[in-house]
mmCIF file of C-alpha atoms in Angstrom:
data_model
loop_
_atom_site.group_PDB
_atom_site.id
_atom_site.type_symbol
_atom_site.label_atom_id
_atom_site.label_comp_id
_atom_site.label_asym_id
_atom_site.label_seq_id
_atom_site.Cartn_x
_atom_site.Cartn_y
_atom_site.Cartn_z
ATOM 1 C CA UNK A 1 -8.600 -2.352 8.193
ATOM 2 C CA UNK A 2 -9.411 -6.045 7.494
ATOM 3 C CA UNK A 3 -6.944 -6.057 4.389
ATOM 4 C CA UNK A 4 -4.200 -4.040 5.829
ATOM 5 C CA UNK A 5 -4.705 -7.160 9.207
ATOM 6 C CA UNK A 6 -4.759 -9.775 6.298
ATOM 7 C CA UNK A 7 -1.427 -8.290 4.972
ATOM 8 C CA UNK A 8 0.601 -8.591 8.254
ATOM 9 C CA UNK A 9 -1.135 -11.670 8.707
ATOM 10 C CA UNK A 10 -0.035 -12.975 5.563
ATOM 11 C CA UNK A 11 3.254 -12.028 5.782
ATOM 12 C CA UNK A 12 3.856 -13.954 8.919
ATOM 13 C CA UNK A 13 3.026 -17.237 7.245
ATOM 14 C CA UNK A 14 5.071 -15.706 4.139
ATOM 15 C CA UNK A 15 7.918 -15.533 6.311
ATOM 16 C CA UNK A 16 7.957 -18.764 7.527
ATOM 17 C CA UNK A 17 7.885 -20.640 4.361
ATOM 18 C CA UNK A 18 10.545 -18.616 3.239
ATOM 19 C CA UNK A 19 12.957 -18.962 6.021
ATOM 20 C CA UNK A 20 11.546 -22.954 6.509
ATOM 21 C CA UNK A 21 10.528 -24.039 3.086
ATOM 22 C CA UNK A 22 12.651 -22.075 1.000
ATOM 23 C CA UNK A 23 15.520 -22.509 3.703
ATOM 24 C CA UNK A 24 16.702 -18.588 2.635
ATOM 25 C CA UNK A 25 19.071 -17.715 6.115
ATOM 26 C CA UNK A 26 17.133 -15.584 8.220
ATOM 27 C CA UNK A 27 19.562 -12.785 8.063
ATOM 28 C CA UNK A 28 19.901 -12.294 4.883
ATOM 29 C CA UNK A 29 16.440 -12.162 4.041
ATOM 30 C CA UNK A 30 16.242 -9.519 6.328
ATOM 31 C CA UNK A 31 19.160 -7.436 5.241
ATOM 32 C CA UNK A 32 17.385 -7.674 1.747
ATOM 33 C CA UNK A 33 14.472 -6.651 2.862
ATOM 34 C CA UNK A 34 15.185 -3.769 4.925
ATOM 35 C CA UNK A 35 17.629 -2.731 1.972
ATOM 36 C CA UNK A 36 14.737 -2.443 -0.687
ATOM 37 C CA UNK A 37 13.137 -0.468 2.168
ATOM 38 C CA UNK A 38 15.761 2.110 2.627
ATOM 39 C CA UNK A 39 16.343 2.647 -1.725
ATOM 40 C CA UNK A 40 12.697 2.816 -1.624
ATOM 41 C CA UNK A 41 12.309 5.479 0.789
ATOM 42 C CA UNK A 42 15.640 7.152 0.501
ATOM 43 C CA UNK A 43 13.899 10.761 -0.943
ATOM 44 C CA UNK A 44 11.714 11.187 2.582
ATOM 45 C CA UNK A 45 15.443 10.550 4.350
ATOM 46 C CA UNK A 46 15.975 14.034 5.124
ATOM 47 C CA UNK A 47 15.867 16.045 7.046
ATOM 48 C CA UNK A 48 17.403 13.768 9.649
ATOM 49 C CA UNK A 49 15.240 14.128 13.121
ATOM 50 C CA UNK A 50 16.653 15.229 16.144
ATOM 51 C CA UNK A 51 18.651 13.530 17.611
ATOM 52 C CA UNK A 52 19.706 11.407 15.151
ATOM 53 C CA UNK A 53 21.436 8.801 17.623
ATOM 54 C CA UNK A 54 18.002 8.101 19.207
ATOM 55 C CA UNK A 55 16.331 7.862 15.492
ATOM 56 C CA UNK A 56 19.351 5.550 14.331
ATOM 57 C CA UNK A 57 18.728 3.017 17.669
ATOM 58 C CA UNK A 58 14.669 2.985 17.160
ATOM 59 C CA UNK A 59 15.265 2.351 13.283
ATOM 60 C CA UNK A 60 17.511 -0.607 14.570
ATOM 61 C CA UNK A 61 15.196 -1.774 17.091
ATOM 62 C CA UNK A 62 12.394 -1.511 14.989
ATOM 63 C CA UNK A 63 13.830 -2.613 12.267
ATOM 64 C CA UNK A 64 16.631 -4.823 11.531
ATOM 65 C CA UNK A 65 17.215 -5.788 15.277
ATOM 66 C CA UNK A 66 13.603 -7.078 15.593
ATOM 67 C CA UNK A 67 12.827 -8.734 12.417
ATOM 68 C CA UNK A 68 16.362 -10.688 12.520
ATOM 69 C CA UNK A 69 15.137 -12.175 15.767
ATOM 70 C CA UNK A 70 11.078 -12.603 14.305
ATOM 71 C CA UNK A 71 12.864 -14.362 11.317
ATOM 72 C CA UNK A 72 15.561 -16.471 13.561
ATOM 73 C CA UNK A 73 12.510 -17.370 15.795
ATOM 74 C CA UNK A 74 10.015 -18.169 13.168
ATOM 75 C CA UNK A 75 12.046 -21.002 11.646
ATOM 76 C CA UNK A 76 11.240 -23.067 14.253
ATOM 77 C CA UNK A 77 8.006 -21.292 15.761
ATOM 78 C CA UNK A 78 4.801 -21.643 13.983
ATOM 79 C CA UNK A 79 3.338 -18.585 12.372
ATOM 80 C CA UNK A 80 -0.035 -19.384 14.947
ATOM 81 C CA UNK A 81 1.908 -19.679 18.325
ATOM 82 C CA UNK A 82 4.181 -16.640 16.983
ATOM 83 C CA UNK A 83 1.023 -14.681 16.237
ATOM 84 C CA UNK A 84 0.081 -15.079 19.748
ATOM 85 C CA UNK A 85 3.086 -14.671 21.813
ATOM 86 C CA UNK A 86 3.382 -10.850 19.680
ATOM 87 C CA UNK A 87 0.740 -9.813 21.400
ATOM 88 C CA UNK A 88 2.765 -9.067 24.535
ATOM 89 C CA UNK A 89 4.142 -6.658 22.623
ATOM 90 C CA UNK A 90 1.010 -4.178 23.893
ATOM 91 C CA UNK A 91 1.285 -4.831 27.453
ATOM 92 C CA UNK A 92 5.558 -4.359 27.533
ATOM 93 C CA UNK A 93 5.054 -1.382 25.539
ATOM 94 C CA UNK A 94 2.342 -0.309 28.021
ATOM 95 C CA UNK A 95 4.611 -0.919 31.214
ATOM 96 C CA UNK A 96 7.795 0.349 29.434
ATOM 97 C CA UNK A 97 5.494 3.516 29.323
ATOM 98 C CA UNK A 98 5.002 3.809 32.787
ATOM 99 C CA UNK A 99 8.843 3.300 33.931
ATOM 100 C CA UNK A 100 10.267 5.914 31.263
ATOM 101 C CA UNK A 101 6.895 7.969 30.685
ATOM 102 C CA UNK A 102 5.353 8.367 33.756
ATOM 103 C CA UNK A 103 2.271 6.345 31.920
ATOM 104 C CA UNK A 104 0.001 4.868 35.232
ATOM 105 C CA UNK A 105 -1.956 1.601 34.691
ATOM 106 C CA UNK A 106 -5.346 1.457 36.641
ATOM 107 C CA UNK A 107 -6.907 -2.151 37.613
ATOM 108 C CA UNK A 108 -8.658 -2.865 34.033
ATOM 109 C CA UNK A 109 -5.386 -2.834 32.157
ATOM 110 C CA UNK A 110 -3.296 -4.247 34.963
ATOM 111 C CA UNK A 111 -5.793 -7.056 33.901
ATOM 112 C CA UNK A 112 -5.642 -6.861 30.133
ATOM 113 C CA UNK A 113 -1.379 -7.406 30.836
ATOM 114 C CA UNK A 114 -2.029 -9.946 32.983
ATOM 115 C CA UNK A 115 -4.140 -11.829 30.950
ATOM 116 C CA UNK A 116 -2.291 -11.416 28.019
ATOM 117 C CA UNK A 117 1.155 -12.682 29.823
ATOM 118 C CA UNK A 118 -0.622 -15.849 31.068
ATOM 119 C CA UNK A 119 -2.343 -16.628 27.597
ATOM 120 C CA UNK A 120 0.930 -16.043 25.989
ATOM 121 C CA UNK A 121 3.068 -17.486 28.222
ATOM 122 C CA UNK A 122 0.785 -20.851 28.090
ATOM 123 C CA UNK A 123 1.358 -20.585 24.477
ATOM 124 C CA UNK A 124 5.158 -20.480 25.159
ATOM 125 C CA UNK A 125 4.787 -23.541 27.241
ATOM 126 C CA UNK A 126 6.384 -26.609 25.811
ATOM 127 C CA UNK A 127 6.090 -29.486 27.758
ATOM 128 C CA UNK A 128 7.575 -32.026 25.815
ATOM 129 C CA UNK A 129 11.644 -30.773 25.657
ATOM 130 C CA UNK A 130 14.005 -30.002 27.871
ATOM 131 C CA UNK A 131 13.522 -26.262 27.861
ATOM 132 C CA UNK A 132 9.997 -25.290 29.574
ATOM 133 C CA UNK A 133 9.603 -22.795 27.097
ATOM 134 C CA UNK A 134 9.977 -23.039 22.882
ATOM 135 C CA UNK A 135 13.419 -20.988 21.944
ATOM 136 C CA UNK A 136 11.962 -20.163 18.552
ATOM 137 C CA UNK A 137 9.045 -18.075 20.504
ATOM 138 C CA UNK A 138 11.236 -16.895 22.810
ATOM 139 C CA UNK A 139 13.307 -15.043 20.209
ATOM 140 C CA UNK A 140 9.795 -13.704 19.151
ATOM 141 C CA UNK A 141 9.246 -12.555 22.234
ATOM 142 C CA UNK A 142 12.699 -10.312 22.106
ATOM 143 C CA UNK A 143 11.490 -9.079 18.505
ATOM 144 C CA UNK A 144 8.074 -7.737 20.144
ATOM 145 C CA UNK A 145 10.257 -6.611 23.092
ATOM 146 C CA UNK A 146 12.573 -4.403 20.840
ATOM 147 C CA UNK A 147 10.022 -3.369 18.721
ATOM 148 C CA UNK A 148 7.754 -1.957 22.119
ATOM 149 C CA UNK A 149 10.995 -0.505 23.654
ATOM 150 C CA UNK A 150 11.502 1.528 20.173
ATOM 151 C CA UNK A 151 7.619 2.386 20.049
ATOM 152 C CA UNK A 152 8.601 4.324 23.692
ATOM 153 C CA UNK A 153 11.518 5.687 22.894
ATOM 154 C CA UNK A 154 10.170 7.215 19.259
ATOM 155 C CA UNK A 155 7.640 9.042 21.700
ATOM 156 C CA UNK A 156 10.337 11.004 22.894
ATOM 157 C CA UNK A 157 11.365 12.145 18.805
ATOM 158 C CA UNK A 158 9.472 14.826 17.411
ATOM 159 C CA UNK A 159 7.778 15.428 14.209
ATOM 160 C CA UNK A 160 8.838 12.279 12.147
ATOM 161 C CA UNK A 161 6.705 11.837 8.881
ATOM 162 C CA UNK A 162 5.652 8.459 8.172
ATOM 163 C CA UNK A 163 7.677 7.524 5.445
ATOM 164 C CA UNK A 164 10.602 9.360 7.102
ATOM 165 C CA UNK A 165 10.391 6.687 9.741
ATOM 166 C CA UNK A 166 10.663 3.999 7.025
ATOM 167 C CA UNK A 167 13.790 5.280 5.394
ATOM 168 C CA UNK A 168 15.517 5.813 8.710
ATOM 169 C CA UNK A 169 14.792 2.213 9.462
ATOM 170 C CA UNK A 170 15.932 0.921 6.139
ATOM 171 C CA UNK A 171 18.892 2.760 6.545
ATOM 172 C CA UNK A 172 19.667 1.869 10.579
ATOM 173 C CA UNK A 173 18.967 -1.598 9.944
ATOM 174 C CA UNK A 174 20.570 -2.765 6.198
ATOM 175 C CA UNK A 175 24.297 -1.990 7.381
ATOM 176 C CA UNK A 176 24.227 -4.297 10.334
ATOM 177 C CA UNK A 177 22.363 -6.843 9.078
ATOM 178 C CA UNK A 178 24.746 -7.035 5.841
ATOM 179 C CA UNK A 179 27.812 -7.509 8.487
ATOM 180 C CA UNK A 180 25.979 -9.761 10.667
ATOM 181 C CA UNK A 181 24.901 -12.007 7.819
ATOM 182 C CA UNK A 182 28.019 -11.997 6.369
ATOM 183 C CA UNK A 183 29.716 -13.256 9.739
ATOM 184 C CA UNK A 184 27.173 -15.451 10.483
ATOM 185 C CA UNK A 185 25.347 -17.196 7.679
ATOM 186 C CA UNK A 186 26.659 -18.851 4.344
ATOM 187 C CA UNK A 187 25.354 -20.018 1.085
ATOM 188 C CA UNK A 188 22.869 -17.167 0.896
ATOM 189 C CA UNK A 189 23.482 -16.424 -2.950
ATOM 190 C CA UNK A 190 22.965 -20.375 -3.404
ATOM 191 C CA UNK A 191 19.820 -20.587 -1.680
ATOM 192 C CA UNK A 192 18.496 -17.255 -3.027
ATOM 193 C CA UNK A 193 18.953 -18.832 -6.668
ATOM 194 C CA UNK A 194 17.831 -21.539 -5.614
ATOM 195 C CA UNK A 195 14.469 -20.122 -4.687
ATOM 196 C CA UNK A 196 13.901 -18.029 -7.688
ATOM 197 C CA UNK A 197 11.403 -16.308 -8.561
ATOM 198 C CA UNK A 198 9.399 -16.731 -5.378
ATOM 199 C CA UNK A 199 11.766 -15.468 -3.293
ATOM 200 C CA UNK A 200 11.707 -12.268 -5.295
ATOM 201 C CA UNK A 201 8.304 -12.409 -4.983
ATOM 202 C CA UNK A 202 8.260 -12.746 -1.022
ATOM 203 C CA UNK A 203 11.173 -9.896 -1.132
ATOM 204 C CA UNK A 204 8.805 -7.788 -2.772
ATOM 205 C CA UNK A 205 5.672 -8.269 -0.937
ATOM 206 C CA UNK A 206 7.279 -8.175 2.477
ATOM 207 C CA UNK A 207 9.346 -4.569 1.389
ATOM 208 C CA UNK A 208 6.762 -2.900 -0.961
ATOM 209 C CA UNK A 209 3.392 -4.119 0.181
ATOM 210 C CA UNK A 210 3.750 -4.998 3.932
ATOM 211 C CA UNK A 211 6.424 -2.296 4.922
ATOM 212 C CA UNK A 212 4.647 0.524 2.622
ATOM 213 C CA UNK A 213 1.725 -0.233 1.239
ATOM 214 C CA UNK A 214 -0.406 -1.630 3.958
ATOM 215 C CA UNK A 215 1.315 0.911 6.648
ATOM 216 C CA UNK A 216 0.726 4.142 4.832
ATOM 217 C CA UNK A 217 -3.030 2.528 5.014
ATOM 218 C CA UNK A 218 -3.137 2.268 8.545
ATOM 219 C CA UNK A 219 -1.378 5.686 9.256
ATOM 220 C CA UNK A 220 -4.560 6.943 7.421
ATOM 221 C CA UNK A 221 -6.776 5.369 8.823
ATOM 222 C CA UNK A 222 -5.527 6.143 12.197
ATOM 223 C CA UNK A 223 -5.498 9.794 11.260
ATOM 224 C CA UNK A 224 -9.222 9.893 9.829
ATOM 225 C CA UNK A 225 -11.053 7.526 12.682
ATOM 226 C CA UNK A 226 -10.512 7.571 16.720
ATOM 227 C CA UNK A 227 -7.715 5.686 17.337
ATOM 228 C CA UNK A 228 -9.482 3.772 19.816
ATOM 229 C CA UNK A 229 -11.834 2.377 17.096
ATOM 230 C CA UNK A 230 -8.610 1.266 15.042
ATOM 231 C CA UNK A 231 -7.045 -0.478 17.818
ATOM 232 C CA UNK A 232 -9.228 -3.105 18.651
ATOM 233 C CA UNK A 233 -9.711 -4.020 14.978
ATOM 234 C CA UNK A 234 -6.078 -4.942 15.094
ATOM 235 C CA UNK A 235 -6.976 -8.200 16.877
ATOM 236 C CA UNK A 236 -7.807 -9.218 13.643
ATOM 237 C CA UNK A 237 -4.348 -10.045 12.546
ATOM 238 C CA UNK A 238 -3.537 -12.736 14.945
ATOM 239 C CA UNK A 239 -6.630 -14.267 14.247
ATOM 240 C CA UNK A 240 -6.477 -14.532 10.792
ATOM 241 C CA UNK A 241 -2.647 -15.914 11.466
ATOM 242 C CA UNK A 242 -3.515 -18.798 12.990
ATOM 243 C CA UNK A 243 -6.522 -19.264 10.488
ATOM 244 C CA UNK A 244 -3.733 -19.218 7.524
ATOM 245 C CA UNK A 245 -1.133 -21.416 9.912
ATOM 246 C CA UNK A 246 -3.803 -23.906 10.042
ATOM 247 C CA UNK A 247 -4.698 -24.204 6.334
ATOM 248 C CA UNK A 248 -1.759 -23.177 5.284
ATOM 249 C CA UNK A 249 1.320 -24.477 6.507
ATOM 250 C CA UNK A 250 -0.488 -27.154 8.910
ATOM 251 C CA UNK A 251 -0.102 -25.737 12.303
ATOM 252 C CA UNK A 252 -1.093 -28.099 15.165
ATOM 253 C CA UNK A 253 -4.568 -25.874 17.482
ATOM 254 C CA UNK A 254 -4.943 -27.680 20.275
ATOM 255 C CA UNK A 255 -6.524 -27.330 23.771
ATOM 256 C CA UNK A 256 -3.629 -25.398 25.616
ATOM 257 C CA UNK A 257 -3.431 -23.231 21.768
ATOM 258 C CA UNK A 258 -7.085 -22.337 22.660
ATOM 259 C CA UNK A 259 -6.784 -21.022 25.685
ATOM 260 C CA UNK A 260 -3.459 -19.477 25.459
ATOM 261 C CA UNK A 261 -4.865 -17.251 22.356
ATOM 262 C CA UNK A 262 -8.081 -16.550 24.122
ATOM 263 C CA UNK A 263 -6.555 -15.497 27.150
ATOM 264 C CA UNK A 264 -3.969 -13.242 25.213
ATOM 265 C CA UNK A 265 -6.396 -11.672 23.176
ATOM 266 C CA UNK A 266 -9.011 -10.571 25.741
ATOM 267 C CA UNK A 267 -5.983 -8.835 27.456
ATOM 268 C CA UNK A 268 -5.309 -7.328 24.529
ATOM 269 C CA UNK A 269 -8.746 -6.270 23.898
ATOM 270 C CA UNK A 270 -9.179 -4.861 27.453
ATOM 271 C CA UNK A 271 -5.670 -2.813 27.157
ATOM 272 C CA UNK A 272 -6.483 -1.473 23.957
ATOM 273 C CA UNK A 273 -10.036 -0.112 24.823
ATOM 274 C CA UNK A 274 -8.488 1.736 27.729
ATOM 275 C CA UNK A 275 -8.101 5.768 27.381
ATOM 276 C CA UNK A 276 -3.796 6.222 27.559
ATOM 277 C CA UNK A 277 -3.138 9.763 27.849
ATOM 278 C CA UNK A 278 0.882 9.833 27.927
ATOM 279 C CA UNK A 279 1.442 7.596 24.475
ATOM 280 C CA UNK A 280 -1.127 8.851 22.273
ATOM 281 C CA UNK A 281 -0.089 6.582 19.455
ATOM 282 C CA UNK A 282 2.143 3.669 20.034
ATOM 283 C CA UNK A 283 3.615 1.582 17.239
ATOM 284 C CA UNK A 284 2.586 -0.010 13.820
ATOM 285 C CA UNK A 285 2.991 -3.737 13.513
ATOM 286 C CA UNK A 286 5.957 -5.149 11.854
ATOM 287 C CA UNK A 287 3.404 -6.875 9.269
ATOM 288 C CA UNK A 288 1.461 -8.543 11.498
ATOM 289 C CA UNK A 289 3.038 -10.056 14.023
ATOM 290 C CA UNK A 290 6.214 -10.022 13.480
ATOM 291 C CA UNK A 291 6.291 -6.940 11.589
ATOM 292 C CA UNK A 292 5.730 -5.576 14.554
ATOM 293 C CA UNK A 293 2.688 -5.078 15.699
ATOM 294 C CA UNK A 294 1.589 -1.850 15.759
ATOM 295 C CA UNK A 295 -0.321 -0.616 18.740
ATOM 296 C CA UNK A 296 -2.583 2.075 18.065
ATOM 297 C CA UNK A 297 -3.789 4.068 21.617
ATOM 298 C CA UNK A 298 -5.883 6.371 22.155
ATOM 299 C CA UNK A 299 -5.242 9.748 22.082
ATOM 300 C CA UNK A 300 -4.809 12.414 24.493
ATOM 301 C CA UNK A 301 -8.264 12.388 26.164
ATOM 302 C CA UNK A 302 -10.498 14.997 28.511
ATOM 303 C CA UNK A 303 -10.546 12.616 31.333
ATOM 304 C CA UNK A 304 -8.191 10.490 32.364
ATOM 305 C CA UNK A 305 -8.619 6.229 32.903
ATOM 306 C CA UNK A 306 -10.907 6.643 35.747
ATOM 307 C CA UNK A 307 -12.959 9.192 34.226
ATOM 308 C CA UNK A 308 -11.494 12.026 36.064
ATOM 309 C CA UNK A 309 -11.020 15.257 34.273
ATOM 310 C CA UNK A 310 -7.066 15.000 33.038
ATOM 311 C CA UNK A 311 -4.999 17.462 35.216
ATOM 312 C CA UNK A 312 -2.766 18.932 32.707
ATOM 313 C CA UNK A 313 -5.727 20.204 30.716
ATOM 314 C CA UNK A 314 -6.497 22.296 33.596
ATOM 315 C CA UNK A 315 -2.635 23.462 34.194
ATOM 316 C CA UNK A 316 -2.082 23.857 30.431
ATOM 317 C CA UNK A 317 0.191 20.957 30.210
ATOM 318 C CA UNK A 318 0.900 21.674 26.158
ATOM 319 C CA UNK A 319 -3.290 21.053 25.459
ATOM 320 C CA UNK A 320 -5.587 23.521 25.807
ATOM 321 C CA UNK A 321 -8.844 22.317 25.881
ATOM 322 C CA UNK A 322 -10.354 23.692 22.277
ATOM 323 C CA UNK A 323 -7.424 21.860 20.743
ATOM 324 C CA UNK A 324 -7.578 18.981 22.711
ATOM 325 C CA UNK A 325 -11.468 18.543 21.711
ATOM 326 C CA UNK A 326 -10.191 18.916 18.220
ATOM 327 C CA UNK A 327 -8.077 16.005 18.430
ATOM 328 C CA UNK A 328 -10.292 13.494 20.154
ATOM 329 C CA UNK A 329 -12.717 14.378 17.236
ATOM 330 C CA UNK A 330 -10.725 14.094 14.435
ATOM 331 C CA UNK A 331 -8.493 10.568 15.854
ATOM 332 C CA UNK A 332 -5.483 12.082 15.262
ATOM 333 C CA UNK A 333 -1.828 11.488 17.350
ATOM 334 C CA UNK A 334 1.754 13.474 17.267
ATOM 335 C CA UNK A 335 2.817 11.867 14.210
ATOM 336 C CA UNK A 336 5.593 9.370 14.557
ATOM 337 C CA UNK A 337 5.736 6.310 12.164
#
C-alpha cells in the first residue's frame, strides 16, 4: 500500500513538471495518455456493460473529463495544495451517495465532511489576488468532483472487471480530448519534441505504471484485506505529495498549509473509518490525487453506522446473512473498477 500511495503521489508532482516545466499543453498530454490507456487495454473492452451510455459518461468523467481539468488546474496549483484540496473528493462522493443512493450520514461523518471542507477550503484560500479562492485549485476541485460523481454513478453498473473499466475509460475519454485539444491548444508536436525523451518517459509512467500497474495493486489488495483497513492507509498519498512538492519542486508549507491539510485529513480519516453500507467500494484514485483518488469504503456490514443490526439483512435485501459474513471476512466489494 505505501508504494502503490508513493505512485499516485509521484505522479502528481510528475504532472506538474510536465505541464509547468516541460510546458507540454495540458490537453494533449492527457489525450496521450488516456490513448496509451485504451490500446493498452483494448482486449478486456468487451463485452461492453450495460448500459453502455452510463459506462461511456463515467469513463469520461473519470477519465478524460477529470484529468483535463487536474492537468489545466495543476499548472498553476502546486502539487501540495492540489493534494489537499482532492481530498474533498471523499466527502462529495459521500453526500452524492446520499442524494442518488439513499446513503444516510450520522454525526461522526457529518464531521469528517465538515472538517475536510474547512481544511480544504482554507487551503483554497488565497488572500493575496483578486479572486478569494486560487482558479488552478478550483479546477481541481471540479476534477475530484467529476471523478466522485462517476464513483456514484458506476455503483449503479454491474459486474465491470477491473481492467474493463480501464479500457472503457481510455476509450470514452481519447476521442474528446483529441477534438478538444485540437480546438483548443497549439504547438503540441513542438513542445512534445521538444521534451524528448522525458516526456515519453512521464507518458509512460503516468499510462502503464500509475493507470495499471499500481491500480491492479490496489484492486488486490482491496479484495484480500477489509476494505476498511485499506482506506485509511490511503491518507498516505497526500502526505507524501506535499513531502515531494516540498523537496521537489519547492512548494511554499506555511501556517494556513498546516492547518488546512490537518484539518482535511482528520475528516478524511474520520469518514473513511466509518461503516457505509449503500457504496461498498467507492472509487480508485486517479494516481494520487489527481488521478483520482480512489476511495475505498467499507463493505456491506452486519450493523449499520450506529451499531444497529442493518435492516435489509433481516428483510433479505439481496444479503443473506451467511454471505454477508463471508464478505466482511474476506474484504471484498461488487467489483467495479
Amino acid at each position: 500500500m505505501f508504494f502503490v500511495c508513493f505512485v499516485w503521489a509521484a505522479h502528481t508532482v510528475l504532472s506538474k513538471i510536465v505541464v509547468s516545466g516541460m510546458e507540454i499543453p495540458p490537453l494533449f498530454y492527457a489525450a496521450i495518455r488516456f490513448g496509451i490507456v485504451g490500446l493498452v487495454t483494448l482486449p478486456w473492452l468487451l463485452p461492453a456493460p450495460r448500459p453502455t451510455w452510463r459506462m461511456l459518461l463515467v469513463g469520461f468523467l473519470m477519465g478524460g473529463g477529470g484529468f483535463a481539468l487536474f492537468f489545466l488546474g495543476i499548472k498553476s496549483a502546486s502539487p501540495s495544495s492540489a493534494a489537499v484540496v482532492s481530498q474533498l473528493g471523499l466527502p462529495i462522493t459521500t453526500l452524492l451517495s446520499v442524494a442518488m443512493l439513499g446513503e444516510r450520514i450520522h454525526w461522526r461523518r457529518g464531521l469528517g465532511i465538515a472538517l475536510t471542507f474547512t481544511g480544504g477550503m482554507l487551503v483554497m484560500w488565497d488572500p493575496g489576488s483578486g479572486f478569494p479562492l486560487s482558479g488552478g485549485l478550483v479546477l481541481i476541485l471540479l476534477s475530484t468532483a467529476a471523478g466522485s460523481l462517476a464513483a456514484v454513478m458506476m455503483k449503479q453498473i454491474k459486474g465491470v472487471r477491473p481492467l474493463q473499466f480501464q479500457a472503457w475509460i481510455g476509450l470514452a475519454s481519447v476521442v474528446p480530448l483529441i477534438l478538444l485539444t485540437a480546438s483548443l491548444e497549439t504547438g503540441q508536436a513542438a513542445q512534445a519534441m521538444k521534451a524528448g525523451w522525458a516526456f515519453v518517459a512521464a507518458l509512460l509512467f503516468s499510462a502503464l505504471i500509475v493507470s495499471l500497474v499500481a491500480h491492479t495493486i490496489y484492486y488486490g489488495l482491496i479484495g484480500k484485506y477489509p476494505a476498511n483497513l485499506i482506506a485509511p492507509l490511503t491518507i498516505m498519498t497526500p502526505l507524501l505529495t506535499v513531502a515531494m512538492g516540498i523537496v521537489v519542486t519547492g512548494d511554499r508549507f506555511d501556517t494556513r498549509m498546516a492547518l488546512g491539510t490537518g484539518l482535511a485529513l482528520c475528516g478524511v480519516l474520520i469518514i473513511a473509518l466509518r461503516r457505509n453500507h449503500v457504496m461498498p467500494l467507492a472509487t480508485v484514485l486517479w494516481g494520487g490525487l489527481g488521478e483520482r483518488i480512489a476511495y475505498a469504503l467499507t463493505p456491506l456490514p452486519q450493523k449499520d453506522v450506529d451499531g444497529r443490526d442493518d435492516p435489509r439483512i433481516k428483510s433479505g435485501d439481496g444479503h443473506d446473512g451467511g454471505r454477508c459474513q463471508d464478505e466482511k471476512r474476506a474484504g471484498r466489494s461488487a467489483p467495479w473498477r
